[in-house]
């Protein structure tokens, strides 16, 4: 039995944040497939037995059950001594960007990609709304990355792994990603990290695939 | 000059989270009005000089400039010794709920309230979408509060102050808030805390008011 068990599915960029951290730090881990597309996380059993917040990822380790990707990333940085902040100032900077990620960067983009790229709703007032918000969030991160190779401290950290949750997802979202040149260069730097894998290589895919 | 200066405006529930924390802990603080409704946070000057993420709240204290409400709440709990977690387990629980708040509870509700209650767009596909998502997030918190008087530790903490950012805002959002009986009872407990004030009493209102 692996040391770490991650409840996840390949289409979840929030799960990918954790899966990539486990992989890059060389942990003994295994994915446990969650059938999100058939409503598993919305069921009473999931909410009462696994995660009352009704979400993936969920990480099991040493008798602990952890949820929320940013909190799990912080936990794994502490456990492994890798990719974490190295000072109180860096700790605050990493939380500042992980919060921006949860509130806007991942949140708006992931919803757009779910509707437009996976559910294939076509262009609607809702996808237009989310694309505008995602674009504004991308501009903030692109501007930040115009001045630094990674989000904090000049090296890969959990702040990058959080923001990178959905940026490698292949589905079309109608956004012109090539316009965000600094984000594209940062993606290439992350992909060049030894051990990097694509989300669809790291976690099991559901029947939707 | 006050010890704490908070860049804010009364209609911002994210700013209210911090303003209420400063007030309940008895700090010497002053609000600095931000003209959000005329685009101040979206301007180049704001982004280059105050907050590259283009948001309020921003807190100035002792030469530090802090952004992101959850991170500011954690900072103030450390500075004041009040309303913070009292163990590592409580610290993780508080972050778990502050992340859920940033991603869903505040985020969906605040956007719905901005569109439907402030901009008065009327019912659109976008407001319907956000109301469904906000309702799902409210159900998660209501269920949690069916088992405990406050979010963590049986007492008022920064997790409650984060989630309570928008729950006292008076604008109609088309949600039947009375249905969330445990949230309503929790709101009453927060309002009963000595020193509690409504957001519109704590911070300056813009010309929209």
mmCIF file of C-alpha atoms in Angstrom:
data_model
loop_
_atom_site.group_PDB
_atom_site.id
_atom_site.type_symbol
_atom_site.label_atom_id
_atom_site.label_comp_id
_atom_site.label_asym_id
_atom_site.label_seq_id
_atom_site.Cartn_x
_atom_site.Cartn_y
_atom_site.Cartn_z
ATOM 1 C CA UNK A 1 0.000 0.000 0.000
ATOM 2 C CA UNK A 2 1.348 3.395 -1.001
ATOM 3 C CA UNK A 3 2.246 5.990 1.595
ATOM 4 C CA UNK A 4 0.030 8.623 -0.021
ATOM 5 C CA UNK A 5 -3.401 7.992 -1.516
ATOM 6 C CA UNK A 6 -4.922 10.704 -3.675
ATOM 7 C CA UNK A 7 -8.638 10.731 -4.510
ATOM 8 C CA UNK A 8 -8.602 12.242 -7.977
ATOM 9 C CA UNK A 9 -9.477 12.045 -11.670
ATOM 10 C CA UNK A 10 -7.387 13.144 -14.615
ATOM 11 C CA UNK A 11 -9.640 15.978 -15.799
ATOM 12 C CA UNK A 12 -9.346 17.745 -12.425
ATOM 13 C CA UNK A 13 -6.652 20.379 -12.476
ATOM 14 C CA UNK A 14 -7.123 20.883 -8.754
ATOM 15 C CA UNK A 15 -6.172 17.235 -8.256
ATOM 16 C CA UNK A 16 -3.293 17.662 -10.720
ATOM 17 C CA UNK A 17 -1.735 20.314 -8.483
ATOM 18 C CA UNK A 18 -1.303 17.656 -5.805
ATOM 19 C CA UNK A 19 -0.495 14.750 -8.133
ATOM 20 C CA UNK A 20 2.324 16.718 -9.773
ATOM 21 C CA UNK A 21 3.708 17.732 -6.373
ATOM 22 C CA UNK A 22 3.728 14.071 -5.264
ATOM 23 C CA UNK A 23 5.404 13.052 -8.514
ATOM 24 C CA UNK A 24 8.058 15.805 -8.626
ATOM 25 C CA UNK A 25 9.019 15.192 -4.998
ATOM 26 C CA UNK A 26 9.355 11.453 -5.657
ATOM 27 C CA UNK A 27 6.753 10.207 -3.213
ATOM 28 C CA UNK A 28 5.280 6.721 -3.025
ATOM 29 C CA UNK A 29 1.692 7.537 -4.014
ATOM 30 C CA UNK A 30 -1.281 6.069 -5.787
ATOM 31 C CA UNK A 31 -4.347 7.637 -7.363
ATOM 32 C CA UNK A 32 -7.827 6.510 -6.287
ATOM 33 C CA UNK A 33 -10.260 7.180 -9.105
ATOM 34 C CA UNK A 34 -13.236 9.416 -8.313
ATOM 35 C CA UNK A 35 -16.142 9.212 -10.746
ATOM 36 C CA UNK A 36 -16.887 12.924 -10.787
ATOM 37 C CA UNK A 37 -18.725 12.803 -14.108
ATOM 38 C CA UNK A 38 -21.287 10.406 -12.630
ATOM 39 C CA UNK A 39 -21.811 12.552 -9.548
ATOM 40 C CA UNK A 40 -19.658 10.751 -6.976
ATOM 41 C CA UNK A 41 -18.523 13.949 -5.221
ATOM 42 C CA UNK A 42 -22.085 15.237 -5.108
ATOM 43 C CA UNK A 43 -23.449 12.157 -3.355
ATOM 44 C CA UNK A 44 -24.320 11.893 0.335
ATOM 45 C CA UNK A 45 -21.780 9.099 0.881
ATOM 46 C CA UNK A 46 -18.897 11.193 -0.416
ATOM 47 C CA UNK A 47 -19.929 14.182 1.657
ATOM 48 C CA UNK A 48 -20.463 12.286 4.889
ATOM 49 C CA UNK A 49 -17.543 9.865 4.602
ATOM 50 C CA UNK A 50 -14.829 11.606 2.570
ATOM 51 C CA UNK A 51 -15.244 15.367 2.131
ATOM 52 C CA UNK A 52 -18.120 17.465 3.422
ATOM 53 C CA UNK A 53 -17.086 20.182 0.964
ATOM 54 C CA UNK A 54 -17.937 17.816 -1.895
ATOM 55 C CA UNK A 55 -14.684 18.215 -3.817
ATOM 56 C CA UNK A 56 -11.529 16.550 -5.030
ATOM 57 C CA UNK A 57 -8.637 16.384 -4.349
ATOM 58 C CA UNK A 58 -8.573 14.509 -1.054
ATOM 59 C CA UNK A 59 -5.243 13.220 0.232
ATOM 60 C CA UNK A 60 -4.883 10.407 2.758
ATOM 61 C CA UNK A 61 -1.576 10.191 4.583
ATOM 62 C CA UNK A 62 -0.581 8.660 7.915
ATOM 63 C CA UNK A 63 -4.127 8.635 9.242
ATOM 64 C CA UNK A 64 -4.762 12.225 8.149
ATOM 65 C CA UNK A 65 -7.344 13.176 5.556
ATOM 66 C CA UNK A 66 -6.589 16.499 3.898
ATOM 67 C CA UNK A 67 -8.630 18.568 1.471
ATOM 68 C CA UNK A 68 -8.166 21.854 -0.433
ATOM 69 C CA UNK A 69 -5.302 21.751 -2.913
ATOM 70 C CA UNK A 70 -3.427 24.783 -1.529
ATOM 71 C CA UNK A 71 -3.478 23.391 1.988
ATOM 72 C CA UNK A 72 -2.346 19.976 0.733
ATOM 73 C CA UNK A 73 0.510 21.608 -1.191
ATOM 74 C CA UNK A 74 1.644 23.389 1.969
ATOM 75 C CA UNK A 75 1.416 20.093 3.893
ATOM 76 C CA UNK A 76 3.486 18.242 1.290
ATOM 77 C CA UNK A 77 6.106 20.995 1.223
ATOM 78 C CA UNK A 78 6.451 20.564 4.984
ATOM 79 C CA UNK A 79 6.531 16.768 4.764
ATOM 80 C CA UNK A 80 9.018 16.560 1.906
ATOM 81 C CA UNK A 81 11.103 19.692 2.464
ATOM 82 C CA UNK A 82 10.703 20.525 -1.235
ATOM 83 C CA UNK A 83 9.123 23.403 -3.187
ATOM 84 C CA UNK A 84 8.077 25.238 -0.034
ATOM 85 C CA UNK A 85 8.658 28.838 1.018
ATOM 86 C CA UNK A 86 11.989 29.512 2.711
ATOM 87 C CA UNK A 87 11.041 32.497 4.880
ATOM 88 C CA UNK A 88 7.981 34.072 6.446
ATOM 89 C CA UNK A 89 7.905 36.625 3.625
ATOM 90 C CA UNK A 90 7.920 33.824 1.050
ATOM 91 C CA UNK A 91 5.251 31.933 2.991
ATOM 92 C CA UNK A 92 2.970 34.977 2.783
ATOM 93 C CA UNK A 93 3.752 35.450 -0.905
ATOM 94 C CA UNK A 94 2.920 31.821 -1.638
ATOM 95 C CA UNK A 95 -0.424 32.096 0.168
ATOM 96 C CA UNK A 96 -1.165 35.388 -1.546
ATOM 97 C CA UNK A 97 -0.845 33.752 -4.958
ATOM 98 C CA UNK A 98 -2.539 30.502 -3.965
ATOM 99 C CA UNK A 99 -5.509 32.540 -2.752
ATOM 100 C CA UNK A 100 -5.606 34.558 -5.982
ATOM 101 C CA UNK A 101 -5.441 31.237 -7.792
ATOM 102 C CA UNK A 102 -8.350 29.718 -5.877
ATOM 103 C CA UNK A 103 -10.467 32.834 -6.136
ATOM 104 C CA UNK A 104 -9.767 33.795 -9.743
ATOM 105 C CA UNK A 105 -7.000 32.282 -11.861
ATOM 106 C CA UNK A 106 -7.910 28.623 -11.555
ATOM 107 C CA UNK A 107 -11.531 29.203 -10.612
ATOM 108 C CA UNK A 108 -12.601 31.230 -13.642
ATOM 109 C CA UNK A 109 -10.490 29.300 -16.134
ATOM 110 C CA UNK A 110 -11.547 25.878 -14.821
ATOM 111 C CA UNK A 111 -15.218 26.792 -15.014
ATOM 112 C CA UNK A 112 -14.797 28.107 -18.559
ATOM 113 C CA UNK A 113 -12.943 24.961 -19.573
ATOM 114 C CA UNK A 114 -15.577 22.747 -17.919
ATOM 115 C CA UNK A 115 -18.439 24.435 -19.777
ATOM 116 C CA UNK A 116 -16.822 25.220 -23.129
ATOM 117 C CA UNK A 117 -14.183 22.502 -23.377
ATOM 118 C CA UNK A 118 -15.762 19.491 -21.638
ATOM 119 C CA UNK A 119 -19.540 20.001 -21.564
ATOM 120 C CA UNK A 120 -19.295 21.719 -24.924
ATOM 121 C CA UNK A 121 -22.057 24.198 -24.255
ATOM 122 C CA UNK A 122 -20.876 26.358 -27.128
ATOM 123 C CA UNK A 123 -20.584 30.100 -26.679
ATOM 124 C CA UNK A 124 -23.130 31.398 -24.163
ATOM 125 C CA UNK A 125 -23.457 34.487 -21.973
ATOM 126 C CA UNK A 126 -21.978 32.383 -19.167
ATOM 127 C CA UNK A 127 -18.866 31.300 -21.092
ATOM 128 C CA UNK A 128 -18.356 34.873 -22.300
ATOM 129 C CA UNK A 129 -18.559 36.096 -18.714
ATOM 130 C CA UNK A 130 -16.061 33.544 -17.429
ATOM 131 C CA UNK A 131 -13.681 34.119 -20.352
ATOM 132 C CA UNK A 132 -13.557 37.831 -19.565
ATOM 133 C CA UNK A 133 -12.828 37.141 -15.905
ATOM 134 C CA UNK A 134 -10.278 34.429 -16.691
ATOM 135 C CA UNK A 135 -8.553 36.749 -19.145
ATOM 136 C CA UNK A 136 -8.262 39.476 -16.502
ATOM 137 C CA UNK A 137 -6.756 36.966 -14.055
ATOM 138 C CA UNK A 138 -4.353 35.694 -16.725
ATOM 139 C CA UNK A 139 -3.220 39.273 -17.358
ATOM 140 C CA UNK A 140 -2.335 39.715 -13.670
ATOM 141 C CA UNK A 141 -0.240 36.550 -13.612
ATOM 142 C CA UNK A 142 1.331 37.285 -17.013
ATOM 143 C CA UNK A 143 2.374 40.733 -15.783
ATOM 144 C CA UNK A 144 3.887 39.223 -12.631
ATOM 145 C CA UNK A 145 5.786 36.625 -14.668
ATOM 146 C CA UNK A 146 7.204 39.360 -16.910
ATOM 147 C CA UNK A 147 9.483 40.181 -13.978
ATOM 148 C CA UNK A 148 10.379 36.779 -12.529
ATOM 149 C CA UNK A 149 10.852 33.232 -13.876
ATOM 150 C CA UNK A 150 8.593 31.674 -11.206
ATOM 151 C CA UNK A 151 5.921 33.190 -8.967
ATOM 152 C CA UNK A 152 8.053 33.552 -5.845
ATOM 153 C CA UNK A 153 11.710 33.261 -4.921
ATOM 154 C CA UNK A 154 13.053 32.711 -8.425
ATOM 155 C CA UNK A 155 12.502 28.958 -8.277
ATOM 156 C CA UNK A 156 9.645 26.461 -8.663
ATOM 157 C CA UNK A 157 7.414 26.447 -5.566
ATOM 158 C CA UNK A 158 3.959 25.363 -4.500
ATOM 159 C CA UNK A 159 2.642 28.749 -5.701
ATOM 160 C CA UNK A 160 3.544 27.727 -9.268
ATOM 161 C CA UNK A 161 2.118 24.235 -8.829
ATOM 162 C CA UNK A 162 -1.168 25.731 -7.659
ATOM 163 C CA UNK A 163 -1.467 28.192 -10.544
ATOM 164 C CA UNK A 164 -0.419 25.525 -13.048
ATOM 165 C CA UNK A 165 -3.343 23.226 -12.255
ATOM 166 C CA UNK A 166 -5.242 23.846 -15.474
ATOM 167 C CA UNK A 167 -2.712 25.490 -17.772
ATOM 168 C CA UNK A 168 -1.681 22.195 -19.412
ATOM 169 C CA UNK A 169 -5.234 20.991 -20.027
ATOM 170 C CA UNK A 170 -5.663 20.468 -23.768
ATOM 171 C CA UNK A 171 -9.326 21.415 -24.209
ATOM 172 C CA UNK A 172 -10.162 24.515 -26.223
ATOM 173 C CA UNK A 173 -11.510 27.361 -24.084
ATOM 174 C CA UNK A 174 -11.684 30.022 -26.753
ATOM 175 C CA UNK A 175 -8.873 31.949 -25.083
ATOM 176 C CA UNK A 176 -5.858 33.007 -27.114
ATOM 177 C CA UNK A 177 -3.292 31.547 -24.752
ATOM 178 C CA UNK A 178 -0.357 32.443 -27.029
ATOM 179 C CA UNK A 179 -1.024 36.104 -26.183
ATOM 180 C CA UNK A 180 0.171 35.462 -22.627
ATOM 181 C CA UNK A 181 3.805 35.153 -23.576
ATOM 182 C CA UNK A 182 5.188 35.178 -20.040
ATOM 183 C CA UNK A 183 2.767 32.470 -18.921
ATOM 184 C CA UNK A 184 3.739 30.379 -21.961
ATOM 185 C CA UNK A 185 7.448 30.730 -21.098
ATOM 186 C CA UNK A 186 6.714 29.809 -17.456
ATOM 187 C CA UNK A 187 4.775 26.724 -18.587
ATOM 188 C CA UNK A 188 7.816 25.649 -20.608
ATOM 189 C CA UNK A 189 10.027 26.086 -17.533
ATOM 190 C CA UNK A 190 7.671 23.925 -15.462
ATOM 191 C CA UNK A 191 7.530 21.267 -18.178
ATOM 192 C CA UNK A 192 11.332 21.187 -18.215
ATOM 193 C CA UNK A 193 11.425 20.204 -14.531
ATOM 194 C CA UNK A 194 12.782 16.625 -14.196
ATOM 195 C CA UNK A 195 9.879 14.220 -13.688
ATOM 196 C CA UNK A 196 7.166 16.515 -15.057
ATOM 197 C CA UNK A 197 4.127 14.689 -16.406
ATOM 198 C CA UNK A 198 0.909 15.782 -18.069
ATOM 199 C CA UNK A 199 -2.282 15.434 -15.964
ATOM 200 C CA UNK A 200 -3.676 12.804 -18.324
ATOM 201 C CA UNK A 201 -0.537 10.699 -17.752
ATOM 202 C CA UNK A 202 -0.617 11.011 -13.976
ATOM 203 C CA UNK A 203 -4.207 10.221 -13.049
ATOM 204 C CA UNK A 204 -6.948 7.872 -14.251
ATOM 205 C CA UNK A 205 -9.464 9.205 -16.753
ATOM 206 C CA UNK A 206 -13.203 8.694 -16.460
ATOM 207 C CA UNK A 207 -15.622 7.220 -18.974
ATOM 208 C CA UNK A 208 -16.051 10.690 -20.496
ATOM 209 C CA UNK A 209 -12.633 10.133 -22.055
ATOM 210 C CA UNK B 1 -2.012 58.495 12.291
ATOM 211 C CA UNK B 2 -3.664 55.153 12.981
ATOM 212 C CA UNK B 3 -1.611 52.019 13.457
ATOM 213 C CA UNK B 4 -3.552 50.154 10.764
ATOM 214 C CA UNK B 5 -4.721 51.640 7.483
ATOM 215 C CA UNK B 6 -7.219 49.670 5.426
ATOM 216 C CA UNK B 7 -7.820 50.448 1.754
ATOM 217 C CA UNK B 8 -11.507 49.596 1.404
ATOM 218 C CA UNK B 9 -15.042 50.619 0.505
ATOM 219 C CA UNK B 10 -18.246 49.727 2.268
ATOM 220 C CA UNK B 11 -19.766 47.594 -0.490
ATOM 221 C CA UNK B 12 -16.778 45.217 -0.432
ATOM 222 C CA UNK B 13 -17.453 42.201 1.735
ATOM 223 C CA UNK B 14 -13.856 41.135 1.271
ATOM 224 C CA UNK B 15 -12.787 44.406 2.885
ATOM 225 C CA UNK B 16 -15.457 43.933 5.578
ATOM 226 C CA UNK B 17 -13.800 40.687 6.684
ATOM 227 C CA UNK B 18 -10.730 42.699 7.666
ATOM 228 C CA UNK B 19 -12.571 45.795 8.930
ATOM 229 C CA UNK B 20 -14.684 43.683 11.287
ATOM 230 C CA UNK B 21 -11.597 41.853 12.555
ATOM 231 C CA UNK B 22 -9.872 45.186 13.267
ATOM 232 C CA UNK B 23 -12.992 46.483 15.026
ATOM 233 C CA UNK B 24 -13.722 43.369 17.121
ATOM 234 C CA UNK B 25 -10.112 43.135 18.276
ATOM 235 C CA UNK B 26 -10.125 46.804 19.265
ATOM 236 C CA UNK B 27 -7.344 48.019 16.993
ATOM 237 C CA UNK B 28 -6.475 51.614 16.195
ATOM 238 C CA UNK B 29 -7.373 51.638 12.501
ATOM 239 C CA UNK B 30 -8.697 53.906 9.794
ATOM 240 C CA UNK B 31 -10.332 53.217 6.455
ATOM 241 C CA UNK B 32 -8.876 54.711 3.279
ATOM 242 C CA UNK B 33 -11.621 55.000 0.676
ATOM 243 C CA UNK B 34 -11.057 53.200 -2.629
ATOM 244 C CA UNK B 35 -13.250 54.362 -5.515
ATOM 245 C CA UNK B 36 -13.894 50.907 -6.925
ATOM 246 C CA UNK B 37 -17.018 51.938 -8.799
ATOM 247 C CA UNK B 38 -15.007 54.436 -10.835
ATOM 248 C CA UNK B 39 -12.317 51.911 -11.668
ATOM 249 C CA UNK B 40 -9.599 52.806 -9.151
ATOM 250 C CA UNK B 41 -8.514 49.186 -8.567
ATOM 251 C CA UNK B 42 -8.409 48.543 -12.306
ATOM 252 C CA UNK B 43 -6.074 51.431 -13.044
ATOM 253 C CA UNK B 44 -2.357 51.182 -13.748
ATOM 254 C CA UNK B 45 -1.462 53.340 -10.732
ATOM 255 C CA UNK B 46 -3.279 51.030 -8.313
ATOM 256 C CA UNK B 47 -1.691 47.957 -9.814
ATOM 257 C CA UNK B 48 1.840 49.293 -9.916
ATOM 258 C CA UNK B 49 1.802 51.191 -6.602
ATOM 259 C CA UNK B 50 -0.658 49.393 -4.315
ATOM 260 C CA UNK B 51 -1.708 45.902 -5.413
ATOM 261 C CA UNK B 52 -0.647 44.133 -8.592
ATOM 262 C CA UNK B 53 -3.602 41.778 -8.125
ATOM 263 C CA UNK B 54 -5.947 44.748 -8.593
ATOM 264 C CA UNK B 55 -8.086 44.123 -5.535
ATOM 265 C CA UNK B 56 -9.163 45.403 -2.160
ATOM 266 C CA UNK B 57 -8.652 44.929 0.724
ATOM 267 C CA UNK B 58 -5.092 46.152 1.220
ATOM 268 C CA UNK B 59 -3.789 46.588 4.761
ATOM 269 C CA UNK B 60 -0.847 48.786 5.698
ATOM 270 C CA UNK B 61 0.798 48.088 9.030
ATOM 271 C CA UNK B 62 4.276 48.787 10.378
ATOM 272 C CA UNK B 63 5.804 49.177 6.931
ATOM 273 C CA UNK B 64 4.147 46.012 5.623
ATOM 274 C CA UNK B 65 1.565 46.020 2.845
ATOM 275 C CA UNK B 66 -0.687 42.976 2.939
ATOM 276 C CA UNK B 67 -3.313 41.764 0.486
ATOM 277 C CA UNK B 68 -5.782 38.840 0.295
ATOM 278 C CA UNK B 69 -8.376 38.899 3.064
ATOM 279 C CA UNK B 70 -7.652 35.389 4.395
ATOM 280 C CA UNK B 71 -3.952 36.109 4.682
ATOM 281 C CA UNK B 72 -4.655 39.439 6.380
ATOM 282 C CA UNK B 73 -7.001 37.728 8.847
ATOM 283 C CA UNK B 74 -4.273 35.226 9.716
ATOM 284 C CA UNK B 75 -1.793 38.104 10.158
ATOM 285 C CA UNK B 76 -4.149 40.016 12.449
ATOM 286 C CA UNK B 77 -4.847 36.893 14.520
ATOM 287 C CA UNK B 78 -1.096 36.568 15.035
ATOM 288 C CA UNK B 79 -0.648 40.272 15.808
ATOM 289 C CA UNK B 80 -3.575 40.549 18.218
ATOM 290 C CA UNK B 81 -3.693 37.048 19.696
ATOM 291 C CA UNK B 82 -7.452 36.998 19.055
ATOM 292 C CA UNK B 83 -9.777 34.846 16.921
ATOM 293 C CA UNK B 84 -6.933 32.678 15.654
ATOM 294 C CA UNK B 85 -6.563 28.894 15.600
ATOM 295 C CA UNK B 86 -5.207 27.349 18.799
ATOM 296 C CA UNK B 87 -3.551 24.242 17.377
ATOM 297 C CA UNK B 88 -2.096 22.944 14.130
ATOM 298 C CA UNK B 89 -5.319 21.027 13.495
ATOM 299 C CA UNK B 90 -7.358 24.201 13.964
ATOM 300 C CA UNK B 91 -4.956 26.137 11.737
ATOM 301 C CA UNK B 92 -5.560 23.639 8.929
ATOM 302 C CA UNK B 93 -9.311 23.712 9.507
ATOM 303 C CA UNK B 94 -9.351 27.495 9.350
ATOM 304 C CA UNK B 95 -7.431 27.494 6.058
ATOM 305 C CA UNK B 96 -9.655 24.747 4.683
ATOM 306 C CA UNK B 97 -12.736 26.889 5.217
ATOM 307 C CA UNK B 98 -11.084 30.158 4.169
ATOM 308 C CA UNK B 99 -10.080 28.471 0.897
ATOM 309 C CA UNK B 100 -13.597 27.120 0.360
ATOM 310 C CA UNK B 101 -14.823 30.640 1.066
ATOM 311 C CA UNK B 102 -12.487 32.263 -1.458
ATOM 312 C CA UNK B 103 -13.172 29.663 -4.127
ATOM 313 C CA UNK B 104 -16.929 29.271 -3.710
ATOM 314 C CA UNK B 105 -18.892 30.648 -0.757
ATOM 315 C CA UNK B 106 -17.913 34.296 -0.980
ATOM 316 C CA UNK B 107 -16.869 34.176 -4.621
ATOM 317 C CA UNK B 108 -20.144 32.953 -6.127
ATOM 318 C CA UNK B 109 -22.367 34.914 -3.760
ATOM 319 C CA UNK B 110 -20.417 38.167 -4.143
ATOM 320 C CA UNK B 111 -20.553 37.956 -7.933
ATOM 321 C CA UNK B 112 -24.294 37.246 -7.849
ATOM 322 C CA UNK B 113 -24.849 40.168 -5.481
ATOM 323 C CA UNK B 114 -22.687 42.462 -7.628
ATOM 324 C CA UNK B 115 -24.646 41.652 -10.787
ATOM 325 C CA UNK B 116 -28.165 41.227 -9.436
ATOM 326 C CA UNK B 117 -28.080 43.441 -6.359
ATOM 327 C CA UNK B 118 -25.762 46.319 -7.316
ATOM 328 C CA UNK B 119 -25.547 46.479 -11.122
ATOM 329 C CA UNK B 120 -29.183 45.367 -11.287
ATOM 330 C CA UNK B 121 -28.790 43.325 -14.441
ATOM 331 C CA UNK B 122 -32.063 41.549 -13.737
ATOM 332 C CA UNK B 123 -32.284 37.783 -14.127
ATOM 333 C CA UNK B 124 -29.878 36.524 -16.789
ATOM 334 C CA UNK B 125 -28.244 33.200 -17.617
ATOM 335 C CA UNK B 126 -25.221 34.465 -15.700
ATOM 336 C CA UNK B 127 -27.118 35.327 -12.505
ATOM 337 C CA UNK B 128 -28.946 31.997 -12.683
ATOM 338 C CA UNK B 129 -25.618 30.187 -13.003
ATOM 339 C CA UNK B 130 -24.060 32.006 -10.040
ATOM 340 C CA UNK B 131 -27.176 31.570 -7.896
ATOM 341 C CA UNK B 132 -27.060 27.794 -8.410
ATOM 342 C CA UNK B 133 -23.387 27.685 -7.478
ATOM 343 C CA UNK B 134 -23.832 30.011 -4.497
ATOM 344 C CA UNK B 135 -26.760 27.910 -3.299
ATOM 345 C CA UNK B 136 -24.641 24.738 -3.431
ATOM 346 C CA UNK B 137 -21.891 26.455 -1.423
ATOM 347 C CA UNK B 138 -24.443 27.767 1.101
ATOM 348 C CA UNK B 139 -25.757 24.207 1.546
ATOM 349 C CA UNK B 140 -22.259 22.957 2.421
ATOM 350 C CA UNK B 141 -21.766 25.649 5.059
ATOM 351 C CA UNK B 142 -25.325 25.280 6.387
ATOM 352 C CA UNK B 143 -24.782 21.542 6.815
ATOM 353 C CA UNK B 144 -21.514 22.166 8.657
ATOM 354 C CA UNK B 145 -23.180 24.717 10.939
ATOM 355 C CA UNK B 146 -25.933 22.233 11.780
ATOM 356 C CA UNK B 147 -23.323 20.508 13.951
ATOM 357 C CA UNK B 148 -21.365 23.380 15.492
ATOM 358 C CA UNK B 149 -22.099 26.974 16.569
ATOM 359 C CA UNK B 150 -19.072 28.376 14.704
ATOM 360 C CA UNK B 151 -16.982 26.989 11.850
ATOM 361 C CA UNK B 152 -14.104 25.680 13.958
ATOM 362 C CA UNK B 153 -13.357 25.161 17.634
ATOM 363 C CA UNK B 154 -16.781 26.101 18.971
ATOM 364 C CA UNK B 155 -15.942 29.802 19.093
ATOM 365 C CA UNK B 156 -15.719 32.782 16.746
ATOM 366 C CA UNK B 157 -12.549 32.636 14.633
ATOM 367 C CA UNK B 158 -11.100 34.096 11.460
ATOM 368 C CA UNK B 159 -12.797 31.271 9.524
ATOM 369 C CA UNK B 160 -16.178 32.742 10.500
ATOM 370 C CA UNK B 161 -15.056 36.297 9.750
ATOM 371 C CA UNK B 162 -13.972 35.200 6.276
ATOM 372 C CA UNK B 163 -17.222 33.406 5.461
ATOM 373 C CA UNK B 164 -19.281 36.259 6.911
ATOM 374 C CA UNK B 165 -17.925 38.837 4.458
ATOM 375 C CA UNK B 166 -21.080 39.161 2.399
ATOM 376 C CA UNK B 167 -23.785 37.543 4.528
ATOM 377 C CA UNK B 168 -24.880 40.845 6.097
ATOM 378 C CA UNK B 169 -25.048 42.740 2.804
ATOM 379 C CA UNK B 170 -28.610 44.011 2.378
ATOM 380 C CA UNK B 171 -29.014 43.806 -1.401
ATOM 381 C CA UNK B 172 -31.483 41.313 -2.861
ATOM 382 C CA UNK B 173 -29.797 38.404 -4.638
ATOM 383 C CA UNK B 174 -32.884 36.341 -5.349
ATOM 384 C CA UNK B 175 -31.727 33.687 -2.887
ATOM 385 C CA UNK B 176 -34.097 32.506 -0.170
ATOM 386 C CA UNK B 177 -31.664 33.047 2.682
ATOM 387 C CA UNK B 178 -34.232 32.077 5.338
ATOM 388 C CA UNK B 179 -34.005 28.494 4.040
ATOM 389 C CA UNK B 180 -30.468 28.255 5.424
ATOM 390 C CA UNK B 181 -31.554 28.109 9.044
ATOM 391 C CA UNK B 182 -28.160 27.204 10.478
ATOM 392 C CA UNK B 183 -26.457 30.038 8.620
ATOM 393 C CA UNK B 184 -29.125 32.431 9.869
ATOM 394 C CA UNK B 185 -28.557 31.306 13.479
ATOM 395 C CA UNK B 186 -24.774 31.658 13.015
ATOM 396 C CA UNK B 187 -25.229 35.174 11.640
ATOM 397 C CA UNK B 188 -27.208 36.055 14.769
ATOM 398 C CA UNK B 189 -24.377 34.704 16.939
ATOM 399 C CA UNK B 190 -21.844 36.827 15.067
ATOM 400 C CA UNK B 191 -24.048 39.918 15.340
ATOM 401 C CA UNK B 192 -24.288 39.331 19.100
ATOM 402 C CA UNK B 193 -20.506 39.593 19.478
ATOM 403 C CA UNK B 194 -19.626 42.750 21.453
ATOM 404 C CA UNK B 195 -18.540 45.504 19.072
ATOM 405 C CA UNK B 196 -20.124 44.013 15.934
ATOM 406 C CA UNK B 197 -20.956 46.547 13.244
ATOM 407 C CA UNK B 198 -22.588 46.356 9.841
ATOM 408 C CA UNK B 199 -20.270 46.869 6.825
ATOM 409 C CA UNK B 200 -22.057 50.080 5.877
ATOM 410 C CA UNK B 201 -21.315 51.476 9.353
ATOM 411 C CA UNK B 202 -17.646 50.491 9.328
ATOM 412 C CA UNK B 203 -16.388 51.719 5.976
ATOM 413 C CA UNK B 204 -17.007 54.701 3.664
ATOM 414 C CA UNK B 205 -19.547 54.297 0.867
ATOM 415 C CA UNK B 206 -18.958 55.373 -2.697
ATOM 416 C CA UNK B 207 -21.023 57.679 -4.874
ATOM 417 C CA UNK B 208 -23.109 54.674 -5.980
ATOM 418 C CA UNK B 209 -24.749 54.931 -2.583
#
